[in-house]
Amino acid sequence: MCKAVHRRILRFGYFRLSPSFVAGVSALMVLLFLSGASSAADEREGLKEEPNKLNQENTELRKQLESQMRTIEDLTQRLESLEQKSPVTPSQSEEASAMESGKNSSPFTILNHHFQWFGDVDFRDGGKVSNGNNSPNTFYLGQLGLMIHSRLTENVSVMSEIVFQYKDDESASTTIERLQLQYQVNDLVNFRLGRTHTPFGYWNETFHHGTWYQTTVLRPELFRFHDGGSVLPIHSVGLEMYGFQPLNVLDIHYNLGVANGRGKKYTDTQDSQDLNDNKAVYGVFSLAPVAVPGLRFGANVYEDTIPPDPSTAARNGNINELITGVHLIYIRDNLEILSEAMWIRHDDTVSSQRFKTWGMYLQAGYQIGALKPYYRFDRLDAAEGDPFYGPQVVNVTRNALGLRWDFINKAALKFEFHYIDQNNLNSPYAFYTQAAFTF
Amino acid sequence: MRRSIAILFCFLAIAGNAPVHGMDIAIVVNKDNPVDGLTMREVEAIFELRQQFWKGGERIYVILQQAHRAEKNVMLKKVYRKTDEGLNKYLLQRMFTGEISDFPQIESSNEKVKQEVRRRPNAIGFIDAATVDDSVKVLRIDRSLPGSEKYQLKSGDPSS
């Protein structure tokens, strides 16, 4: 019995296992194997289905994305539509520029015609002599100017400037200050025909009768308008070529012109009839170096033969006029520095006398938000005894300290204190205020 | 799960190291325009309307964007160096000096600028570089395209 039992016990290492136990364990292992095989088969099946599921999910996501894109496009269109239709509120209106209210136009644009009015109302205390007497302090109207620029074709346009004003004797006047037909060939070659502001460098070509553009109340002594007396021929009637050419190291600006030139008096432009066959010729060249953005400097020349004036004793013959000048301008960011100097030489062909007048100004301003403090030194040194200018043109040295306040986009208040060195003034001090606006 | 965590870590790593850039402004022209690039100086001259003709002789048609748009603000800062009011005054002055005969066209969105540039062969405009598509040509500015380090027409501050 013991032997039989012993045989039934199998040796397995140093363990001794009964055959029944071995059979049970084997059965269990087979079951486990079968179970494992079944599980792997299930997993393989699941992996086979995975791409299909991913494809389905991908398709659904694409549909959702397309739907969202359609919604975004719809919302964008509706937003743009609302932006176009939304009325401009008063505050926006103030902020909006002349060009912002429509395509390719300003509020003052009708078809291709751009209209803009400019005006100023002023107060002055001191600084003026009328008929030999110092003028009392006064409010006064400046000029009301209408500028119209109309594009006729792609390259042809007309620019006009009409000014309404009261003169010192209270008479009203309307004058065509500028009327010019322009033809643009390209950037380098352009033509201007008509009554223009004679280019002498910077100021006269840049600032016109709208005082809103210029920083200061008054124009420099050199460039004062004819009614107030001007030593330079501010306006010219003739033909001018002008252009702009950028080069590698600098930009070139130029103006070349031929015009009727001066009349018998220094205030005459000769709009309807030149009194001699000699035409005035002039040229301006300005350079703007690339290395110093905002800087521009150059020189100008103007030559004319002034006709005699039989009504004045010392004006029996022609006067040969030669004007030369230089300018240096720096305008960058908030800083503005303007400076020009001109030398005017008159050769009287009868007396063989030569008269030399010169003038200059230096102006600097710095914009701080809506405020712009500025200073200008102004000097005019008139030739003594020049028969063309006569006693009206006198020596002036003027220091102006001012503040400009652009309280809204289209209007500014300017306050200036002047210290003036001029022989016929009672007091060297003067105070100017100007409200300058455009509409 | 592990994959999600890995993706999350990657995202955080990228986001943590990525430089924060503002808006790049793309100068765009019609696809038929032969010009491929401009210098920054030329961009200034064109948008200030000092240069009014392409080198081929065609008149340049400048398109701006409305005031207070981020794209316009970058251009005001980098190109015009003026406030919007200063720019308007400058353009008015050029108009009534006789130097320009038309104001630039104003558009209200990047999409509209692209539409106008597509429509006008001589047009030039500016848009957010992120909205560029193949309907317009993006110009190199000083040999750089939007997105590159050296590109100048970008806002330092995303809000600007």
XYZ file of N, CA and C in Angstrom, chain A residues 155-338:
552
model
N -4.034 112.363 -64.506
C -2.811 113.152 -64.357
C -3.020 114.658 -64.328
N -4.233 115.103 -64.551
C -4.478 116.551 -64.633
C -5.406 116.993 -63.507
N -5.046 118.071 -62.851
C -5.906 118.600 -61.793
C -5.830 120.124 -61.773
N -6.826 120.723 -61.122
C -6.866 122.185 -60.977
C -6.949 122.511 -59.500
N -6.149 123.462 -59.102
C -6.119 123.878 -57.701
C -6.376 125.378 -57.650
N -7.308 125.782 -56.809
C -7.564 127.217 -56.692
C -7.700 127.615 -55.230
N -7.397 128.875 -54.978
C -7.514 129.422 -53.626
C -8.068 130.833 -53.743
N -9.240 131.033 -53.195
C -9.880 132.350 -53.244
C -9.946 132.889 -51.823
N -9.562 134.131 -51.639
C -9.505 134.700 -50.292
C -10.408 135.927 -50.192
N -11.201 135.940 -49.126
C -12.069 137.081 -48.797
C -11.480 137.729 -47.542
N -11.385 139.049 -47.565
C -10.829 139.697 -46.381
C -11.177 141.178 -46.350
N -11.043 141.750 -45.164
C -11.153 143.200 -45.009
C -9.755 143.782 -44.923
N -9.567 144.867 -45.653
C -8.259 145.529 -45.602
C -8.245 146.537 -44.451
N -7.100 147.169 -44.258
C -6.957 148.122 -43.157
C -7.935 149.279 -43.267
N -8.301 149.654 -44.493
C -9.241 150.772 -44.665
C -10.697 150.303 -44.618
N -10.927 149.070 -44.127
C -12.268 148.478 -43.950
C -12.934 148.093 -45.267
N -12.241 148.250 -46.371
C -12.830 147.806 -47.641
C -12.682 146.293 -47.754
N -13.708 145.672 -48.327
C -13.682 144.214 -48.491
C -13.035 143.860 -49.824
N -12.366 142.753 -49.846
C -11.748 142.347 -51.106
C -11.862 140.838 -51.297
N -11.942 140.467 -52.547
C -11.916 139.050 -52.915
C -10.812 138.889 -53.947
N -9.909 137.990 -53.668
C -8.791 137.835 -54.594
C -8.551 136.358 -54.920
N -8.093 136.155 -56.156
C -7.664 134.811 -56.541
C -6.197 134.703 -56.151
N -5.954 134.036 -55.069
C -4.574 133.935 -54.591
C -3.793 132.882 -55.361
N -4.448 131.782 -55.676
C -3.786 130.760 -56.487
C -4.797 130.176 -57.460
N -4.354 129.960 -58.657
C -5.159 129.248 -59.662
C -4.166 128.527 -60.557
N -4.087 127.244 -60.394
C -3.046 126.516 -61.118
C -3.567 125.221 -61.724
N -3.236 125.051 -62.990
C -3.530 123.803 -63.696
C -2.289 122.930 -63.601
N -2.484 121.707 -63.168
C -1.318 120.860 -62.909
C -1.350 119.607 -63.778
N -0.184 119.226 -64.251
C -0.068 117.994 -65.030
C 1.069 117.172 -64.445
N 0.728 116.004 -63.970
C 1.730 115.124 -63.370
C 2.122 114.046 -64.366
N 3.361 114.076 -64.807
C 3.861 113.033 -65.706
C 4.318 111.836 -64.876
N 5.145 112.123 -63.903
C 5.589 111.110 -62.944
C 6.107 111.857 -61.717
N 6.818 111.170 -60.843
C 7.290 111.860 -59.639
C 8.307 112.947 -59.957
N 9.097 112.733 -60.981
C 10.190 113.659 -61.287
C 9.753 114.848 -62.135
N 8.777 114.640 -62.992
C 8.384 115.695 -63.931
C 6.900 116.041 -63.751
N 6.670 117.247 -63.282
C 5.312 117.762 -63.106
C 5.299 119.206 -63.581
N 4.141 119.648 -64.039
C 4.025 121.025 -64.501
C 2.868 121.711 -63.788
N 3.039 123.005 -63.594
C 2.034 123.819 -62.913
C 1.957 125.123 -63.693
N 0.775 125.462 -64.141
C 0.597 126.656 -64.957
C -0.436 127.552 -64.290
N -0.093 128.836 -64.106
C -1.071 129.747 -63.517
C -0.463 130.621 -62.449
N -1.297 130.984 -61.459
C -0.834 131.845 -60.366
C -0.484 130.951 -59.183
N 0.753 131.006 -58.798
C 1.229 130.100 -57.748
C 1.924 130.899 -56.647
N 2.213 130.221 -55.568
C 3.107 130.798 -54.566
C 4.526 130.517 -55.030
N 5.309 131.563 -55.224
C 6.671 131.387 -55.737
C 7.483 130.535 -54.756
N 8.055 129.447 -55.229
C 8.859 128.636 -54.305
C 10.197 129.285 -54.024
N 10.443 129.600 -52.740
C 11.711 130.224 -52.359
C 12.513 129.332 -51.426
N 12.021 128.176 -51.174
C 12.719 127.322 -50.229
C 11.704 126.446 -49.540
N 11.155 126.939 -48.431
C 10.198 126.097 -47.705
C 8.877 126.806 -47.407
N 8.922 127.906 -46.676
C 7.701 128.485 -46.135
C 6.681 128.830 -47.216
N 7.129 129.563 -48.204
C 6.169 130.105 -49.169
C 5.502 129.022 -50.003
N 6.175 127.910 -50.175
C 5.593 126.829 -50.946
C 4.731 125.921 -50.066
N 5.001 125.944 -48.775
C 4.317 125.020 -47.865
C 3.077 125.640 -47.238
N 3.174 126.898 -46.821
C 2.060 127.542 -46.122
C 1.414 128.590 -47.016
N 0.115 128.573 -47.024
C -0.614 129.486 -47.893
C -1.480 130.403 -47.027
N -2.673 130.711 -47.482
C -3.432 131.712 -46.741
C -4.175 131.145 -45.537
N -4.281 129.857 -45.451
C -4.914 129.250 -44.285
C -3.925 129.207 -43.134
N -4.145 130.059 -42.140
C -3.170 130.143 -41.046
C -3.242 128.932 -40.112
N -4.288 128.127 -40.275
C -4.416 126.924 -39.449
C -3.227 125.981 -39.673
N -2.718 125.955 -40.903
C -1.589 125.068 -41.212
C -0.328 125.461 -40.462
N -0.050 126.784 -40.414
C 1.224 127.216 -39.858
C 1.169 127.253 -38.339
N 2.303 127.004 -37.733
C 2.364 126.962 -36.273
C 2.056 128.326 -35.674
N 2.585 129.375 -36.286
C 2.576 130.715 -35.694
C 1.371 131.550 -36.157
N 1.187 132.703 -35.512
C 0.131 133.636 -35.922
C 0.524 134.311 -37.234
N 1.736 134.849 -37.262
C 2.188 135.631 -38.414
C 3.151 134.838 -39.278
N 3.188 135.189 -40.543
C 4.226 134.679 -41.414
C 5.533 135.417 -41.087
N 6.671 134.831 -41.429
C 7.931 135.554 -41.195
C 7.947 136.863 -41.984
N 8.731 137.816 -41.501
C 8.794 139.127 -42.161
C 9.124 138.994 -43.647
N 9.980 138.073 -43.990
C 10.352 137.874 -45.403
C 9.156 137.497 -46.271
N 8.211 136.792 -45.679
C 7.123 136.207 -46.480
C 5.756 136.828 -46.193
N 5.757 137.998 -45.579
C 4.472 138.656 -45.316
C 3.781 138.933 -46.643
N 2.443 138.836 -46.652
C 1.704 139.037 -47.903
C 1.719 140.503 -48.325
N 1.412 140.698 -49.587
C 1.607 142.017 -50.199
C 0.842 143.147 -49.522
N -0.361 142.818 -49.040
C -1.129 143.900 -48.436
C -0.410 144.455 -47.209
N 0.321 143.570 -46.554
C 1.104 144.024 -45.410
C 2.513 144.388 -45.838
N 2.784 144.246 -47.114
C 4.118 144.532 -47.619
C 4.979 143.282 -47.582
N 5.623 142.992 -48.707
C 6.510 141.841 -48.745
C 7.726 142.166 -49.594
N 8.870 141.846 -49.093
C 10.078 142.162 -49.847
C 10.326 141.130 -50.945
N 9.638 140.000 -50.869
C 9.802 138.954 -51.882
C 8.572 138.897 -52.790
N 8.732 138.479 -54.032
C 7.561 138.273 -54.903
C 6.842 136.985 -54.502
N 5.904 137.128 -53.575
C 5.242 135.958 -52.981
C 4.485 135.149 -54.035
N 3.801 135.841 -54.937
C 3.035 135.146 -55.980
C 3.694 135.335 -57.339
N 3.495 134.360 -58.196
C 4.002 134.454 -59.574
C 2.944 133.918 -60.525
N 2.894 134.525 -61.694
C 2.011 134.000 -62.750
C 2.919 133.494 -63.860
N 2.851 132.199 -64.105
C 3.737 131.633 -65.113
C 3.655 130.120 -65.163
N 4.741 129.517 -65.559
C 4.819 128.063 -65.733
C 5.959 127.531 -64.873
N 5.677 126.429 -64.206
C 6.681 125.856 -63.314
C 6.782 124.360 -63.526
N 8.001 123.865 -63.466
C 8.217 122.423 -63.479
C 8.780 122.049 -62.117
N 8.306 120.941 -61.577
C 8.774 120.558 -60.243
C 8.742 119.042 -60.118
N 9.468 118.538 -59.140
C 9.481 117.085 -58.982
C 10.262 116.623 -57.773
N 10.269 115.315 -57.658
C 10.876 114.651 -56.509
C 11.554 113.392 -57.019
N 12.788 113.180 -56.607
C 13.500 111.978 -57.044
C 14.276 111.375 -55.874
N 13.890 110.185 -55.432
C 14.689 109.547 -54.386
C 15.925 108.883 -54.982
N 17.076 109.131 -54.400
C 18.315 108.460 -54.818
C 18.817 107.613 -53.645
N 19.971 106.978 -53.848
C 20.462 106.060 -52.818
C 20.727 106.739 -51.485
N 21.360 107.910 -51.540
C 21.767 108.535 -50.281
C 20.943 109.773 -49.935
N 20.174 110.273 -50.888
C 19.350 111.447 -50.591
C 18.173 111.556 -51.564
N 17.188 112.335 -51.142
C 16.057 112.655 -52.014
C 16.266 114.063 -52.555
N 15.870 114.267 -53.808
C 16.015 115.595 -54.420
C 14.624 116.168 -54.694
N 14.415 117.404 -54.306
C 13.210 118.158 -54.661
C 13.666 119.343 -55.491
N 12.928 119.662 -56.513
C 13.322 120.838 -57.287
C 12.086 121.571 -57.830
N 12.253 122.846 -58.118
C 11.271 123.665 -58.820
C 12.034 124.548 -59.797
N 11.557 124.608 -61.013
C 12.135 125.515 -62.007
C 10.972 126.256 -62.640
N 11.091 127.585 -62.738
C 9.937 128.306 -63.255
C 10.283 129.532 -64.069
N 9.316 129.937 -64.857
C 9.402 131.188 -65.601
C 8.072 131.911 -65.374
N 8.149 133.220 -65.069
C 6.927 133.945 -64.703
C 7.015 135.400 -65.117
N 5.889 136.099 -65.001
C 5.858 137.513 -65.354
C 6.802 138.343 -64.496
N 6.937 137.911 -63.262
C 7.812 138.665 -62.366
C 7.115 139.857 -61.735
N 7.930 140.751 -61.179
C 7.404 141.880 -60.426
C 6.865 142.979 -61.338
N 5.930 143.759 -60.786
C 5.418 144.925 -61.493
C 6.148 146.173 -61.047
N 5.504 147.328 -61.263
C 6.141 148.607 -60.924
C 6.336 148.746 -59.406
N 5.328 148.302 -58.662
C 5.402 148.375 -57.195
C 5.794 147.004 -56.630
N 6.347 147.036 -55.443
C 6.782 145.753 -54.888
C 5.605 144.874 -54.455
N 4.409 145.433 -54.464
C 3.232 144.639 -54.124
C 2.511 144.088 -55.361
N 2.984 144.429 -56.548
C 2.291 143.996 -57.774
C 2.776 142.617 -58.241
N 1.796 141.794 -58.661
C 2.156 140.463 -59.170
C 2.136 140.398 -60.692
N 1.471 141.310 -61.335
C 1.279 141.304 -62.801
C 0.455 140.084 -63.237
N -0.795 140.083 -62.784
C -1.684 138.950 -63.082
C -2.234 139.000 -64.502
N -2.475 140.213 -65.019
C -3.139 140.295 -66.324
C -2.226 140.776 -67.442
N -1.143 141.481 -67.101
C -0.267 142.005 -68.150
C 1.142 142.208 -67.602
N 2.103 141.592 -68.251
C 3.502 141.844 -67.891
C 3.923 143.152 -68.553
N 4.648 143.973 -67.809
C 5.025 145.288 -68.338
C 6.315 145.254 -69.135
N 6.965 144.149 -69.206
C 8.137 144.038 -70.098
C 8.215 142.612 -70.651
N 9.120 142.465 -71.623
C 9.262 141.150 -72.244
C 10.159 140.220 -71.431
N 10.874 140.811 -70.522
C 11.750 139.970 -69.696
C 10.918 139.169 -68.701
N 11.184 137.922 -68.659
C 10.462 137.071 -67.709
C 11.369 136.736 -66.524
N 10.722 136.615 -65.376
C 11.473 136.179 -64.199
C 11.739 134.679 -64.313
N 12.910 134.273 -63.912
C 13.217 132.836 -63.875
C 13.668 132.483 -62.455
N 13.319 131.290 -62.033
C 13.686 130.896 -60.665
C 13.913 129.395 -60.564
N 14.616 129.023 -59.545
C 14.885 127.607 -59.296
C 15.130 127.351 -57.825
N 14.661 126.213 -57.364
C 14.895 125.786 -55.976
C 15.364 124.341 -56.006
N 16.407 124.045 -55.271
C 16.850 122.658 -55.118
C 16.956 122.350 -53.634
N 16.319 121.248 -53.258
C 16.379 120.808 -51.861
C 16.877 119.377 -51.821
N 17.676 119.104 -50.835
C 18.189 117.748 -50.650
C 17.756 117.235 -49.276
N 17.355 115.981 -49.247
C 16.971 115.349 -47.980
C 17.816 114.093 -47.806
N 18.876 114.160 -46.982
C 19.754 112.991 -46.836
C 19.063 111.838 -46.113
N 19.324 110.647 -46.616
C 18.695 109.459 -46.024
C 19.216 109.228 -44.612
N 20.473 109.585 -44.388
C 21.090 109.311 -43.086
C 20.446 110.099 -41.955
N 19.829 111.232 -42.284
C 19.185 112.046 -41.239
C 17.730 112.275 -41.636
N 16.859 111.320 -41.338
C 15.459 111.475 -41.731
C 14.861 112.733 -41.123
N 14.135 113.470 -41.920
C 13.484 114.691 -41.446
C 14.250 115.949 -41.795
N 15.504 115.781 -42.174
C 16.323 116.950 -42.523
C 16.184 117.265 -44.011
N 16.075 118.521 -44.300
C 16.007 118.975 -45.696
C 16.715 120.321 -45.780
N 17.591 120.460 -46.744
C 18.281 121.738 -46.903
C 18.474 122.015 -48.386
N 18.665 123.278 -48.707
C 18.827 123.596 -50.120
C 19.026 125.066 -50.353
N 18.957 125.431 -51.613
C 19.214 126.811 -52.016
C 18.252 127.190 -53.139
N 18.097 128.494 -53.330
C 17.201 128.972 -54.386
C 17.760 130.223 -55.037
N 17.306 130.487 -56.227
C 17.720 131.691 -56.939
C 16.521 132.202 -57.741
N 16.411 133.522 -57.839
C 15.306 134.164 -58.569
C 15.892 135.387 -59.261
N 15.647 135.517 -60.548
C 16.209 136.644 -61.304
C 15.099 137.298 -62.127
N 15.070 138.649 -62.098
C 13.998 139.355 -62.803
C 14.488 140.750 -63.208
N 13.793 141.318 -64.175
C 14.020 142.724 -64.506
C 12.742 143.485 -64.158
N 12.858 144.395 -63.204
C 11.684 145.135 -62.724
C 11.476 146.366 -63.612
N 10.266 146.544 -64.139
C 10.037 147.674 -65.053
C 10.057 149.020 -64.328
N 10.309 150.110 -65.058
C 10.309 151.440 -64.418
C 8.917 151.834 -63.943
N 8.901 152.790 -63.009
C 7.635 153.299 -62.486
C 7.641 154.825 -62.643
N 7.078 155.344 -63.745
C 7.142 156.791 -64.020
C 6.509 157.642 -62.929
N 5.638 157.039 -62.092
C 4.996 157.836 -61.053
C 5.936 158.110 -59.877
N 7.080 157.462 -59.837
C 8.043 157.667 -58.749
C 9.318 158.270 -59.333
N 9.783 159.340 -58.715
C 10.895 160.108 -59.277
C 12.157 159.278 -59.493
N 12.477 158.459 -58.532
C 13.740 157.717 -58.616
C 13.601 156.394 -59.363
N 12.491 156.225 -60.074
C 12.250 154.920 -60.704
C 12.100 155.070 -62.225
N 13.063 155.712 -62.815
C 12.976 155.972 -64.250
C 13.475 154.821 -65.119
N 14.224 153.930 -64.528
C 14.773 152.844 -65.340
C 14.458 151.478 -64.763
N 14.928 150.482 -65.477
C 14.751 149.110 -64.987
C 15.608 148.872 -63.747
N 15.175 147.932 -62.970
C 15.978 147.450 -61.834
C 16.191 145.956 -62.041
N 17.440 145.557 -62.041
C 17.737 144.123 -62.128
C 17.709 143.529 -60.724
N 16.891 142.516 -60.581
C 16.720 141.903 -59.249
C 17.311 140.506 -59.228
N 18.086 140.239 -58.214
C 18.620 138.889 -58.003
C 18.353 138.502 -56.551
N 17.641 137.421 -56.380
C 17.342 136.936 -55.023
C 17.995 135.561 -54.870
N 18.766 135.404 -53.836
C 19.347 134.094 -53.539
C 18.984 133.730 -52.099
N 18.929 132.465 -51.832
C 18.534 132.062 -50.488
C 18.951 130.649 -50.147
N 18.905 130.358 -48.870
C 19.185 128.998 -48.394
C 18.123 128.632 -47.356
N 17.889 127.362 -47.207
C 16.939 126.912 -46.180
C 17.430 125.631 -45.546
N 17.080 125.471 -44.308
C 17.412 124.249 -43.574
C 16.213 123.919 -42.687
N 15.639 122.757 -42.928
C 14.404 122.368 -42.248
C 14.635 121.018 -41.564
N 14.137 120.883 -40.360
C 14.159 119.568 -39.717
C 12.792 119.341 -39.079
N 12.068 118.382 -39.597
C 10.755 118.052 -39.035
C 10.725 116.545 -38.822
N 10.706 116.117 -37.610
C 10.703 114.692 -37.306
C 9.981 114.492 -35.981
N 9.086 113.521 -35.965
C 8.307 113.242 -34.766
C 7.661 114.549 -34.286
N 7.972 114.975 -33.069
C 7.290 116.155 -32.523
C 8.076 117.449 -32.699
N 9.271 117.344 -33.256
C 10.138 118.514 -33.347
C 10.031 119.186 -34.718
N 9.952 120.505 -34.691
C 9.899 121.278 -35.935
C 10.925 122.398 -35.842
N 11.891 122.385 -36.765
C 12.871 123.478 -36.844
C 12.874 123.987 -38.281
N 12.565 125.266 -38.440
C 12.523 125.878 -39.769
C 13.483 127.059 -39.783
